[in-house]
Amino acid sequence: MQRTDKVWWLGVAFSGALMVLLGAYAAHGLETRASAELISAVETGVRYQAWHTLAMLAVLVWRSSCPVAGQHWVLVLWSLGIACFSGSLYLMALAGLNLGIVTPIGGLLLVAGWLVLGGVAIGADFSARPPHNPGG
């Protein structure tokens, strides 16, 4: 495993932990401090973060068995998308900050990640398999 992949795995693990914590807070602690609309915003952020964290996990697994040029950019776009889209919703609900255009930019980054994933998959040679090495 490349050193950069270890950083990606750590980031995915952190994202997973953060989404569980924020989801639990939205479900059990936020109702006394925020409106239903803001709680819904956090839940939306958690939902998008969850799906994209799982998708990043899948790309990392794919990358470990079949590295293809461009997989890195999918991870970068989704990470930035999560930070902008979900992060701006969290900051809006938890800190009262309105970051305006950051949320839709985050959404565009998430979409761009999916489009790049499609391009990477189209360009990948799935017939080329590394030799099987049962001894490790």
mmCIF file of N, CA, C and O in Angstrom, residues 5 7 15-16 18 33 35 42 46 51 59 66 84 91 93 96 101 104-105 108 122 130 136:
data_model
loop_
_atom_site.group_PDB
_atom_site.id
_atom_site.type_symbol
_atom_site.label_atom_id
_atom_site.label_comp_id
_atom_site.label_asym_id
_atom_site.label_seq_id
_atom_site.Cartn_x
_atom_site.Cartn_y
_atom_site.Cartn_z
ATOM 1 N N ASP A 5 -2.134 6.209 0.114
ATOM 2 C CA ASP A 5 -3.347 5.428 0.359
ATOM 3 C C ASP A 5 -3.621 5.307 1.851
ATOM 4 O O ASP A 5 -4.778 5.309 2.262
ATOM 5 N N VAL A 7 -3.077 7.591 4.004
ATOM 6 C CA VAL A 7 -3.692 8.875 4.348
ATOM 7 C C VAL A 7 -5.161 8.869 3.920
ATOM 8 O O VAL A 7 -6.035 9.323 4.668
ATOM 9 N N SER A 15 -13.890 10.424 8.343
ATOM 10 C CA SER A 15 -15.178 10.846 7.799
ATOM 11 C C SER A 15 -16.308 9.964 8.330
ATOM 12 O O SER A 15 -17.373 10.466 8.693
ATOM 13 N N GLY A 16 -16.070 8.660 8.388
ATOM 14 C CA GLY A 16 -17.082 7.748 8.919
ATOM 15 C C GLY A 16 -17.400 8.033 10.378
ATOM 16 O O GLY A 16 -18.564 8.067 10.779
ATOM 17 N N LEU A 18 -16.927 10.869 11.989
ATOM 18 C CA LEU A 18 -17.566 12.183 12.091
ATOM 19 C C LEU A 18 -19.038 12.120 11.716
ATOM 20 O O LEU A 18 -19.886 12.707 12.391
ATOM 21 N N ARG A 33 -31.506 23.037 20.487
ATOM 22 C CA ARG A 33 -30.700 24.183 20.085
ATOM 23 C C ARG A 33 -30.974 24.690 18.677
ATOM 24 O O ARG A 33 -30.488 25.751 18.314
ATOM 25 N N SER A 35 -33.639 24.647 14.940
ATOM 26 C CA SER A 35 -34.966 24.422 14.350
ATOM 27 C C SER A 35 -34.986 23.099 13.593
ATOM 28 O O SER A 35 -33.932 22.511 13.296
ATOM 29 N N VAL A 42 -28.498 19.202 8.793
ATOM 30 C CA VAL A 42 -27.442 18.322 9.304
ATOM 31 C C VAL A 42 -27.674 16.897 8.814
ATOM 32 O O VAL A 42 -26.737 16.220 8.375
ATOM 33 N N VAL A 46 -25.133 14.665 6.665
ATOM 34 C CA VAL A 46 -24.697 13.332 7.104
ATOM 35 C C VAL A 46 -24.994 12.291 6.031
ATOM 36 O O VAL A 46 -24.154 11.434 5.729
ATOM 37 N N TRP A 51 -22.884 8.439 2.034
ATOM 38 C CA TRP A 51 -22.814 7.805 0.720
ATOM 39 C C TRP A 51 -21.454 8.007 0.067
ATOM 40 O O TRP A 51 -20.894 7.081 -0.532
ATOM 41 N N VAL A 59 -13.660 2.930 -3.855
ATOM 42 C CA VAL A 59 -12.581 3.326 -4.768
ATOM 43 C C VAL A 59 -11.230 2.920 -4.181
ATOM 44 O O VAL A 59 -10.344 2.451 -4.914
ATOM 45 N N CYS A 66 -6.476 -2.824 -8.273
ATOM 46 C CA CYS A 66 -6.364 -2.467 -9.694
ATOM 47 C C CYS A 66 -6.157 -0.960 -9.819
ATOM 48 O O CYS A 66 -7.096 -0.225 -10.126
ATOM 49 N N CYS A 84 -17.085 20.800 1.470
ATOM 50 C CA CYS A 84 -17.866 21.990 1.112
ATOM 51 C C CYS A 84 -19.356 21.787 1.334
ATOM 52 O O CYS A 84 -20.007 22.624 1.964
ATOM 53 N N LEU A 91 -21.813 23.720 9.518
ATOM 54 C CA LEU A 91 -21.491 25.038 10.068
ATOM 55 C C LEU A 91 -22.714 25.935 10.148
ATOM 56 O O LEU A 91 -22.847 26.718 11.088
ATOM 57 N N ALA A 93 -25.824 24.902 10.672
ATOM 58 C CA ALA A 93 -26.688 24.442 11.763
ATOM 59 C C ALA A 93 -26.029 24.574 13.130
ATOM 60 O O ALA A 93 -26.694 24.913 14.103
ATOM 61 N N GLY A 96 -24.186 28.689 13.127
ATOM 62 C CA GLY A 96 -24.935 29.829 12.629
ATOM 63 C C GLY A 96 -24.280 30.547 11.466
ATOM 64 O O GLY A 96 -24.655 31.664 11.137
ATOM 65 N N ILE A 101 -22.633 30.252 -1.251
ATOM 66 C CA ILE A 101 -22.323 29.513 -2.474
ATOM 67 C C ILE A 101 -21.515 28.238 -2.216
ATOM 68 O O ILE A 101 -21.404 27.384 -3.101
ATOM 69 N N PRO A 104 -23.610 24.724 -2.801
ATOM 70 C CA PRO A 104 -23.766 24.234 -4.171
ATOM 71 C C PRO A 104 -22.438 23.907 -4.861
ATOM 72 O O PRO A 104 -22.381 22.995 -5.686
ATOM 73 N N ILE A 105 -21.379 24.616 -4.523
ATOM 74 C CA ILE A 105 -20.063 24.265 -5.073
ATOM 75 C C ILE A 105 -19.683 22.857 -4.608
ATOM 76 O O ILE A 105 -19.176 22.053 -5.383
ATOM 77 N N LEU A 108 -21.506 20.397 -6.685
ATOM 78 C CA LEU A 108 -20.883 20.253 -8.000
ATOM 79 C C LEU A 108 -19.609 19.411 -7.930
ATOM 80 O O LEU A 108 -19.328 18.618 -8.839
ATOM 81 N N ILE A 122 -14.358 3.837 -17.648
ATOM 82 C CA ILE A 122 -14.364 3.599 -19.094
ATOM 83 C C ILE A 122 -12.946 3.357 -19.604
ATOM 84 O O ILE A 122 -12.724 2.498 -20.450
ATOM 85 N N PRO A 130 -3.455 -8.616 -12.021
ATOM 86 C CA PRO A 130 -2.117 -8.953 -11.516
ATOM 87 C C PRO A 130 -2.008 -10.455 -11.291
ATOM 88 O O PRO A 130 -3.018 -11.118 -11.041
ATOM 89 N N GLY A 136 1.661 -14.580 -0.685
ATOM 90 C CA GLY A 136 1.715 -13.254 -0.059
ATOM 91 C C GLY A 136 2.313 -12.300 -0.927
ATOM 92 O O GLY A 136 2.682 -11.311 -0.981
#
